Amino acid sequence: MMSSASGSLSVISGDNQTWDLAVAAIIQAGHRMDDRGWVPATAGNLSIRLADGRIAITRSGGHKGFLTSDGVIEVGLNGEARHEGDRPSAETLLHCQIYEHFPNAGAVLHGHSVAATVLSMVIKEPALYLEDYEVLKVFEDQTTHETRLSVPVFANDQNIARLSRSVALYLDEMKAGYIIRGHGVYIWGPDMTTALTRLEGLEFLLTCELERLKLLPAIPARDVM
């Protein structure tokens, strides 16, 4: 179990995968992400896939720090709301893409931290590389710090269907989620506790990288036009 200001976070898996438990886990995770400054304003979205295939996901436009059960809606694997009047975020398609590609994925988290946003704007390569950090062991199949993980970075795109096609090319290679440039991270796990643990690990590593960059020689100022 992981604890937060909102109480313990239940693992949503197996026979206890009910709608109410899924909603409660999303609310607790949303509050924790807000406490950490990873979902400013109405940014970010969180979801859980239940055993029966239903997907519980945060409603578009809601503040995760004030998230209640009314802020969680049901969608199908196609990303469409199951109940009239509910409005999912366009980014719901990226959650559904992960669930469709990874049969064992049970929870997906998307945050907009300062570290992820700034690093992805500064690093112009198509991926951010993390190596030699002990916390790398938080990710699936990682048993040592003596490794190098690639976190793909994709250009931000308001056309989510087009963005999802770019992401699809690299999904099998993703051990630590991915980043949308100037936007934020996507990460997942078999349940909410694991997804949140991986998110916290990734955000710690991104913060370390951002702090490391501050110690490098200053970038020369641009000429004044």
PDB file of C-alpha atoms in Angstrom:
ATOM      1  CA  MET A   1       0.000   0.000   0.000  1.00  0.00           C
ATOM      2  CA  MET A   2       1.028   3.620  -0.515  1.00  0.00           C
ATOM      3  CA  SER A   3      -0.174   6.317   1.812  1.00  0.00           C
ATOM      4  CA  SER A   4      -1.178   9.876   1.061  1.00  0.00           C
ATOM      5  CA  ALA A   5      -2.855  12.787   2.758  1.00  0.00           C
ATOM      6  CA  SER A   6      -6.131  11.278   1.608  1.00  0.00           C
ATOM      7  CA  GLY A   7      -5.456   7.898   3.244  1.00  0.00           C
ATOM      8  CA  SER A   8      -4.217   4.563   1.970  1.00  0.00           C
ATOM      9  CA  LEU A   9      -4.463   3.821  -1.726  1.00  0.00           C
ATOM     10  CA  SER A  10      -6.173   0.514  -2.420  1.00  0.00           C
ATOM     11  CA  VAL A  11      -4.772  -1.792  -5.060  1.00  0.00           C
ATOM     12  CA  ILE A  12      -7.423  -2.245  -7.725  1.00  0.00           C
ATOM     13  CA  SER A  13      -7.008  -5.758  -9.061  1.00  0.00           C
ATOM     14  CA  GLY A  14      -8.741  -9.103  -9.264  1.00  0.00           C
ATOM     15  CA  ASP A  15     -12.095  -9.600  -7.566  1.00  0.00           C
ATOM     16  CA  ASN A  16     -12.092  -6.228  -5.789  1.00  0.00           C
ATOM     17  CA  GLN A  17     -12.216  -4.322  -9.069  1.00  0.00           C
ATOM     18  CA  THR A  18     -15.546  -2.615  -8.551  1.00  0.00           C
ATOM     19  CA  TRP A  19     -16.578   0.763  -9.880  1.00  0.00           C
ATOM     20  CA  ASP A  20     -16.620   2.407  -6.444  1.00  0.00           C
ATOM     21  CA  LEU A  21     -13.136   1.141  -5.608  1.00  0.00           C
ATOM     22  CA  ALA A  22     -11.822   2.321  -8.966  1.00  0.00           C
ATOM     23  CA  VAL A  23     -13.300   5.785  -8.455  1.00  0.00           C
ATOM     24  CA  ALA A  24     -11.891   5.974  -4.922  1.00  0.00           C
ATOM     25  CA  ALA A  25      -8.416   5.027  -6.157  1.00  0.00           C
ATOM     26  CA  ILE A  26      -8.555   7.640  -8.934  1.00  0.00           C
ATOM     27  CA  ILE A  27      -9.634  10.325  -6.466  1.00  0.00           C
ATOM     28  CA  GLN A  28      -6.837   9.485  -4.025  1.00  0.00           C
ATOM     29  CA  ALA A  29      -4.232   9.377  -6.791  1.00  0.00           C
ATOM     30  CA  GLY A  30      -5.517  12.676  -8.206  1.00  0.00           C
ATOM     31  CA  HIS A  31      -5.209  14.357  -4.819  1.00  0.00           C
ATOM     32  CA  ARG A  32      -1.692  12.979  -4.384  1.00  0.00           C
ATOM     33  CA  MET A  33      -0.633  14.186  -7.830  1.00  0.00           C
ATOM     34  CA  ASP A  34      -2.080  17.616  -7.048  1.00  0.00           C
ATOM     35  CA  ASP A  35      -0.206  17.709  -3.723  1.00  0.00           C
ATOM     36  CA  ARG A  36       3.016  17.097  -5.650  1.00  0.00           C
ATOM     37  CA  GLY A  37       2.287  19.849  -8.188  1.00  0.00           C
ATOM     38  CA  TRP A  38       2.019  17.440 -11.110  1.00  0.00           C
ATOM     39  CA  VAL A  39      -1.482  18.430 -12.292  1.00  0.00           C
ATOM     40  CA  PRO A  40      -1.754  22.249 -12.151  1.00  0.00           C
ATOM     41  CA  ALA A  41      -5.095  23.937 -12.811  1.00  0.00           C
ATOM     42  CA  THR A  42      -7.235  21.417 -14.740  1.00  0.00           C
ATOM     43  CA  ALA A  43      -4.273  19.589 -16.316  1.00  0.00           C
ATOM     44  CA  GLY A  44      -3.776  15.833 -16.367  1.00  0.00           C
ATOM     45  CA  ASN A  45      -6.021  12.798 -16.396  1.00  0.00           C
ATOM     46  CA  LEU A  46      -6.172   9.457 -14.594  1.00  0.00           C
ATOM     47  CA  SER A  47      -7.887   6.190 -15.460  1.00  0.00           C
ATOM     48  CA  ILE A  48      -8.438   2.604 -14.356  1.00  0.00           C
ATOM     49  CA  ARG A  49      -9.556  -0.379 -16.416  1.00  0.00           C
ATOM     50  CA  LEU A  50     -11.884  -2.673 -14.492  1.00  0.00           C
ATOM     51  CA  ALA A  51     -11.906  -6.456 -14.824  1.00  0.00           C
ATOM     52  CA  ASP A  52     -15.115  -6.296 -16.871  1.00  0.00           C
ATOM     53  CA  GLY A  53     -13.469  -4.004 -19.440  1.00  0.00           C
ATOM     54  CA  ARG A  54     -15.049  -0.737 -18.334  1.00  0.00           C
ATOM     55  CA  ILE A  55     -12.719   2.248 -18.110  1.00  0.00           C
ATOM     56  CA  ALA A  56     -13.098   4.836 -15.350  1.00  0.00           C
ATOM     57  CA  ILE A  57     -11.416   8.132 -16.265  1.00  0.00           C
ATOM     58  CA  THR A  58     -11.408  11.699 -15.030  1.00  0.00           C
ATOM     59  CA  ARG A  59     -13.871  14.055 -16.670  1.00  0.00           C
ATOM     60  CA  SER A  60     -12.528  16.798 -18.958  1.00  0.00           C
ATOM     61  CA  GLY A  61     -11.830  20.138 -17.278  1.00  0.00           C
ATOM     62  CA  GLY A  62     -11.831  19.061 -13.640  1.00  0.00           C
ATOM     63  CA  HIS A  63      -9.268  20.107 -11.027  1.00  0.00           C
ATOM     64  CA  LYS A  64      -7.599  16.997  -9.637  1.00  0.00           C
ATOM     65  CA  GLY A  65      -7.056  18.594  -6.246  1.00  0.00           C
ATOM     66  CA  PHE A  66     -10.820  18.864  -5.788  1.00  0.00           C
ATOM     67  CA  LEU A  67     -11.682  15.616  -7.529  1.00  0.00           C
ATOM     68  CA  THR A  68     -14.847  13.829  -6.364  1.00  0.00           C
ATOM     69  CA  SER A  69     -16.829  10.880  -7.683  1.00  0.00           C
ATOM     70  CA  ASP A  70     -18.714  13.243 -10.017  1.00  0.00           C
ATOM     71  CA  GLY A  71     -15.415  13.940 -11.756  1.00  0.00           C
ATOM     72  CA  VAL A  72     -14.955  10.333 -12.880  1.00  0.00           C
ATOM     73  CA  ILE A  73     -16.864   8.991 -15.883  1.00  0.00           C
ATOM     74  CA  GLU A  74     -17.116   5.719 -17.797  1.00  0.00           C
ATOM     75  CA  VAL A  75     -15.792   5.295 -21.334  1.00  0.00           C
ATOM     76  CA  GLY A  76     -15.392   2.396 -23.722  1.00  0.00           C
ATOM     77  CA  LEU A  77     -12.154   1.226 -25.300  1.00  0.00           C
ATOM     78  CA  ASN A  78     -12.946   3.547 -28.224  1.00  0.00           C
ATOM     79  CA  GLY A  79     -12.729   6.536 -25.860  1.00  0.00           C
ATOM     80  CA  GLU A  80     -16.392   7.439 -26.115  1.00  0.00           C
ATOM     81  CA  ALA A  81     -18.469   8.218 -23.035  1.00  0.00           C
ATOM     82  CA  ARG A  82     -20.930   5.505 -22.032  1.00  0.00           C
ATOM     83  CA  HIS A  83     -23.446   7.941 -20.533  1.00  0.00           C
ATOM     84  CA  GLU A  84     -25.109  10.907 -22.208  1.00  0.00           C
ATOM     85  CA  GLY A  85     -23.796  14.276 -21.091  1.00  0.00           C
ATOM     86  CA  ASP A  86     -20.389  13.023 -19.956  1.00  0.00           C
ATOM     87  CA  ARG A  87     -17.438  14.688 -21.678  1.00  0.00           C
ATOM     88  CA  PRO A  88     -14.108  12.842 -21.655  1.00  0.00           C
ATOM     89  CA  SER A  89     -10.875  14.604 -22.528  1.00  0.00           C
ATOM     90  CA  ALA A  90      -9.607  14.172 -26.082  1.00  0.00           C
ATOM     91  CA  GLU A  91      -6.547  12.575 -24.456  1.00  0.00           C
ATOM     92  CA  THR A  92      -8.757   9.672 -23.395  1.00  0.00           C
ATOM     93  CA  LEU A  93      -7.723   8.075 -26.694  1.00  0.00           C
ATOM     94  CA  LEU A  94      -4.132   7.849 -25.433  1.00  0.00           C
ATOM     95  CA  HIS A  95      -5.314   5.994 -22.326  1.00  0.00           C
ATOM     96  CA  CYS A  96      -7.354   3.614 -24.470  1.00  0.00           C
ATOM     97  CA  GLN A  97      -4.388   3.046 -26.760  1.00  0.00           C
ATOM     98  CA  ILE A  98      -2.332   1.848 -23.790  1.00  0.00           C
ATOM     99  CA  TYR A  99      -5.109  -0.451 -22.548  1.00  0.00           C
ATOM    100  CA  GLU A 100      -5.548  -1.926 -26.005  1.00  0.00           C
ATOM    101  CA  HIS A 101      -1.829  -2.493 -26.535  1.00  0.00           C
ATOM    102  CA  PHE A 102      -0.989  -3.798 -23.065  1.00  0.00           C
ATOM    103  CA  PRO A 103      -3.513  -6.407 -21.845  1.00  0.00           C
ATOM    104  CA  ASN A 104      -2.069  -6.227 -18.319  1.00  0.00           C
ATOM    105  CA  ALA A 105      -2.357  -2.442 -18.023  1.00  0.00           C
ATOM    106  CA  GLY A 106      -4.857  -1.593 -15.309  1.00  0.00           C
ATOM    107  CA  ALA A 107      -4.197   2.107 -14.679  1.00  0.00           C
ATOM    108  CA  VAL A 108      -2.847   5.051 -16.688  1.00  0.00           C
ATOM    109  CA  LEU A 109      -1.644   8.398 -15.331  1.00  0.00           C
ATOM    110  CA  HIS A 110      -0.938  11.627 -17.198  1.00  0.00           C
ATOM    111  CA  GLY A 111       0.635  14.594 -15.428  1.00  0.00           C
ATOM    112  CA  HIS A 112       2.034  18.022 -16.302  1.00  0.00           C
ATOM    113  CA  SER A 113       4.968  18.523 -13.930  1.00  0.00           C
ATOM    114  CA  VAL A 114       7.441  21.386 -14.208  1.00  0.00           C
ATOM    115  CA  ALA A 115      10.332  18.946 -14.675  1.00  0.00           C
ATOM    116  CA  ALA A 116       8.675  17.035 -17.527  1.00  0.00           C
ATOM    117  CA  THR A 117       7.531  20.226 -19.224  1.00  0.00           C
ATOM    118  CA  VAL A 118      10.851  22.079 -19.027  1.00  0.00           C
ATOM    119  CA  LEU A 119      13.131  19.126 -19.795  1.00  0.00           C
ATOM    120  CA  SER A 120      11.138  18.155 -22.861  1.00  0.00           C
ATOM    121  CA  MET A 121      11.444  21.720 -24.168  1.00  0.00           C
ATOM    122  CA  VAL A 122      15.194  21.907 -23.530  1.00  0.00           C
ATOM    123  CA  ILE A 123      16.140  18.414 -24.750  1.00  0.00           C
ATOM    124  CA  LYS A 124      15.630  18.408 -28.517  1.00  0.00           C
ATOM    125  CA  GLU A 125      16.423  14.725 -29.047  1.00  0.00           C
ATOM    126  CA  PRO A 126      13.556  12.279 -29.724  1.00  0.00           C
ATOM    127  CA  ALA A 127      14.117  10.679 -26.309  1.00  0.00           C
ATOM    128  CA  LEU A 128      15.334  11.457 -22.822  1.00  0.00           C
ATOM    129  CA  TYR A 129      17.910   8.989 -21.493  1.00  0.00           C
ATOM    130  CA  LEU A 130      18.085   8.035 -17.826  1.00  0.00           C
ATOM    131  CA  GLU A 131      21.034   6.013 -16.562  1.00  0.00           C
ATOM    132  CA  ASP A 132      22.868   4.963 -13.392  1.00  0.00           C
ATOM    133  CA  TYR A 133      20.093   6.110 -11.044  1.00  0.00           C
ATOM    134  CA  GLU A 134      19.100   3.681  -8.280  1.00  0.00           C
ATOM    135  CA  VAL A 135      15.435   4.636  -8.701  1.00  0.00           C
ATOM    136  CA  LEU A 136      15.449   3.146 -12.206  1.00  0.00           C
ATOM    137  CA  LYS A 137      14.628  -0.123 -10.457  1.00  0.00           C
ATOM    138  CA  VAL A 138      11.062   1.106  -9.925  1.00  0.00           C
ATOM    139  CA  PHE A 139      10.288   0.252 -13.553  1.00  0.00           C
ATOM    140  CA  GLU A 140       9.262  -3.160 -14.827  1.00  0.00           C
ATOM    141  CA  ASP A 141      12.071  -5.707 -15.303  1.00  0.00           C
ATOM    142  CA  GLN A 142      14.739  -3.288 -14.033  1.00  0.00           C
ATOM    143  CA  THR A 143      16.918  -4.941 -11.385  1.00  0.00           C
ATOM    144  CA  THR A 144      19.987  -2.698 -11.331  1.00  0.00           C
ATOM    145  CA  HIS A 145      21.034   0.933 -11.561  1.00  0.00           C
ATOM    146  CA  GLU A 146      23.564  -0.113 -14.209  1.00  0.00           C
ATOM    147  CA  THR A 147      21.176   0.426 -17.067  1.00  0.00           C
ATOM    148  CA  ARG A 148      20.054   3.083 -19.508  1.00  0.00           C
ATOM    149  CA  LEU A 149      16.382   3.698 -20.138  1.00  0.00           C
ATOM    150  CA  SER A 150      14.963   5.678 -23.018  1.00  0.00           C
ATOM    151  CA  VAL A 151      11.863   7.795 -22.436  1.00  0.00           C
ATOM    152  CA  PRO A 152      10.497   8.773 -25.885  1.00  0.00           C
ATOM    153  CA  VAL A 153       9.578  12.433 -26.391  1.00  0.00           C
ATOM    154  CA  PHE A 154       6.849  13.240 -28.912  1.00  0.00           C
ATOM    155  CA  ALA A 155       5.917  16.606 -30.386  1.00  0.00           C
ATOM    156  CA  ASN A 156       2.775  18.047 -28.869  1.00  0.00           C
ATOM    157  CA  ASP A 157      -0.191  17.755 -31.210  1.00  0.00           C
ATOM    158  CA  GLN A 158      -3.799  18.822 -30.699  1.00  0.00           C
ATOM    159  CA  ASN A 159      -4.758  16.121 -33.190  1.00  0.00           C
ATOM    160  CA  ILE A 160      -4.791  13.238 -30.710  1.00  0.00           C
ATOM    161  CA  ALA A 161      -5.487  10.586 -33.337  1.00  0.00           C
ATOM    162  CA  ARG A 162      -2.365  11.651 -35.237  1.00  0.00           C
ATOM    163  CA  LEU A 163      -0.341  11.803 -32.018  1.00  0.00           C
ATOM    164  CA  SER A 164      -1.471   8.303 -31.080  1.00  0.00           C
ATOM    165  CA  ARG A 165      -0.182   6.997 -34.415  1.00  0.00           C
ATOM    166  CA  SER A 166       3.269   8.399 -33.609  1.00  0.00           C
ATOM    167  CA  VAL A 167       3.184   6.884 -30.129  1.00  0.00           C
ATOM    168  CA  ALA A 168       2.086   3.487 -31.473  1.00  0.00           C
ATOM    169  CA  LEU A 169       5.402   3.004 -33.280  1.00  0.00           C
ATOM    170  CA  TYR A 170       7.335   2.914 -29.995  1.00  0.00           C
ATOM    171  CA  LEU A 171       4.965   1.426 -27.423  1.00  0.00           C
ATOM    172  CA  ASP A 172       6.757  -1.921 -27.247  1.00  0.00           C
ATOM    173  CA  GLU A 173      10.013  -0.177 -26.337  1.00  0.00           C
ATOM    174  CA  MET A 174       8.615   1.883 -23.460  1.00  0.00           C
ATOM    175  CA  LYS A 175       9.831   0.787 -20.035  1.00  0.00           C
ATOM    176  CA  ALA A 176       9.229   4.125 -18.314  1.00  0.00           C
ATOM    177  CA  GLY A 177       6.327   5.698 -20.185  1.00  0.00           C
ATOM    178  CA  TYR A 178       6.689   8.631 -22.545  1.00  0.00           C
ATOM    179  CA  ILE A 179       6.653  12.428 -22.635  1.00  0.00           C
ATOM    180  CA  ILE A 180       4.772  14.852 -24.851  1.00  0.00           C
ATOM    181  CA  ARG A 181       7.003  17.869 -25.446  1.00  0.00           C
ATOM    182  CA  GLY A 182       6.019  20.925 -23.423  1.00  0.00           C
ATOM    183  CA  HIS A 183       3.057  18.981 -22.109  1.00  0.00           C
ATOM    184  CA  GLY A 184       3.668  16.066 -19.739  1.00  0.00           C
ATOM    185  CA  VAL A 185       4.165  12.366 -19.072  1.00  0.00           C
ATOM    186  CA  TYR A 186       2.139   9.201 -19.613  1.00  0.00           C
ATOM    187  CA  ILE A 187       2.873   6.151 -17.500  1.00  0.00           C
ATOM    188  CA  TRP A 188       0.932   3.022 -16.570  1.00  0.00           C
ATOM    189  CA  GLY A 189       0.916  -0.157 -14.524  1.00  0.00           C
ATOM    190  CA  PRO A 190      -1.154  -3.251 -13.718  1.00  0.00           C
ATOM    191  CA  ASP A 191      -2.961  -1.330 -10.966  1.00  0.00           C
ATOM    192  CA  MET A 192      -3.188   2.207  -9.627  1.00  0.00           C
ATOM    193  CA  THR A 193      -0.643   1.704  -6.861  1.00  0.00           C
ATOM    194  CA  THR A 194       1.991   0.467  -9.308  1.00  0.00           C
ATOM    195  CA  ALA A 195       1.222   3.204 -11.844  1.00  0.00           C
ATOM    196  CA  LEU A 196       1.510   5.874  -9.152  1.00  0.00           C
ATOM    197  CA  THR A 197       4.747   4.362  -7.844  1.00  0.00           C
ATOM    198  CA  ARG A 198       6.223   4.435 -11.346  1.00  0.00           C
ATOM    199  CA  LEU A 199       5.038   8.008 -11.860  1.00  0.00           C
ATOM    200  CA  GLU A 200       6.688   9.107  -8.627  1.00  0.00           C
ATOM    201  CA  GLY A 201       9.882   7.346  -9.677  1.00  0.00           C
ATOM    202  CA  LEU A 202       9.844   8.956 -13.111  1.00  0.00           C
ATOM    203  CA  GLU A 203       9.123  12.415 -11.720  1.00  0.00           C
ATOM    204  CA  PHE A 204      11.989  12.035  -9.238  1.00  0.00           C
ATOM    205  CA  LEU A 205      14.346  11.114 -12.079  1.00  0.00           C
ATOM    206  CA  LEU A 206      13.155  13.988 -14.262  1.00  0.00           C
ATOM    207  CA  THR A 207      13.718  16.381 -11.367  1.00  0.00           C
ATOM    208  CA  CYS A 208      17.230  14.964 -10.905  1.00  0.00           C
ATOM    209  CA  GLU A 209      17.948  15.535 -14.593  1.00  0.00           C
ATOM    210  CA  LEU A 210      16.634  19.091 -14.398  1.00  0.00           C
ATOM    211  CA  GLU A 211      18.826  19.812 -11.365  1.00  0.00           C
ATOM    212  CA  ARG A 212      21.814  18.237 -13.124  1.00  0.00           C
ATOM    213  CA  LEU A 213      21.355  20.558 -16.090  1.00  0.00           C
ATOM    214  CA  LYS A 214      21.501  23.545 -13.754  1.00  0.00           C
ATOM    215  CA  LEU A 215      25.039  22.518 -12.775  1.00  0.00           C
ATOM    216  CA  LEU A 216      26.272  22.460 -16.373  1.00  0.00           C
ATOM    217  CA  PRO A 217      27.994  25.531 -17.887  1.00  0.00           C
ATOM    218  CA  ALA A 218      25.532  28.281 -18.675  1.00  0.00           C
ATOM    219  CA  ILE A 219      24.195  28.423 -22.220  1.00  0.00           C
ATOM    220  CA  PRO A 220      25.531  31.580 -23.936  1.00  0.00           C
ATOM    221  CA  ALA A 221      22.961  34.335 -24.241  1.00  0.00           C
ATOM    222  CA  ARG A 222      21.527  34.949 -27.681  1.00  0.00           C
ATOM    223  CA  ASP A 223      22.697  38.006 -29.595  1.00  0.00           C
ATOM    224  CA  VAL A 224      20.368  40.950 -29.219  1.00  0.00           C
ATOM    225  CA  MET A 225      18.763  41.756 -32.552  1.00  0.00           C
TER     226      MET A 225
END
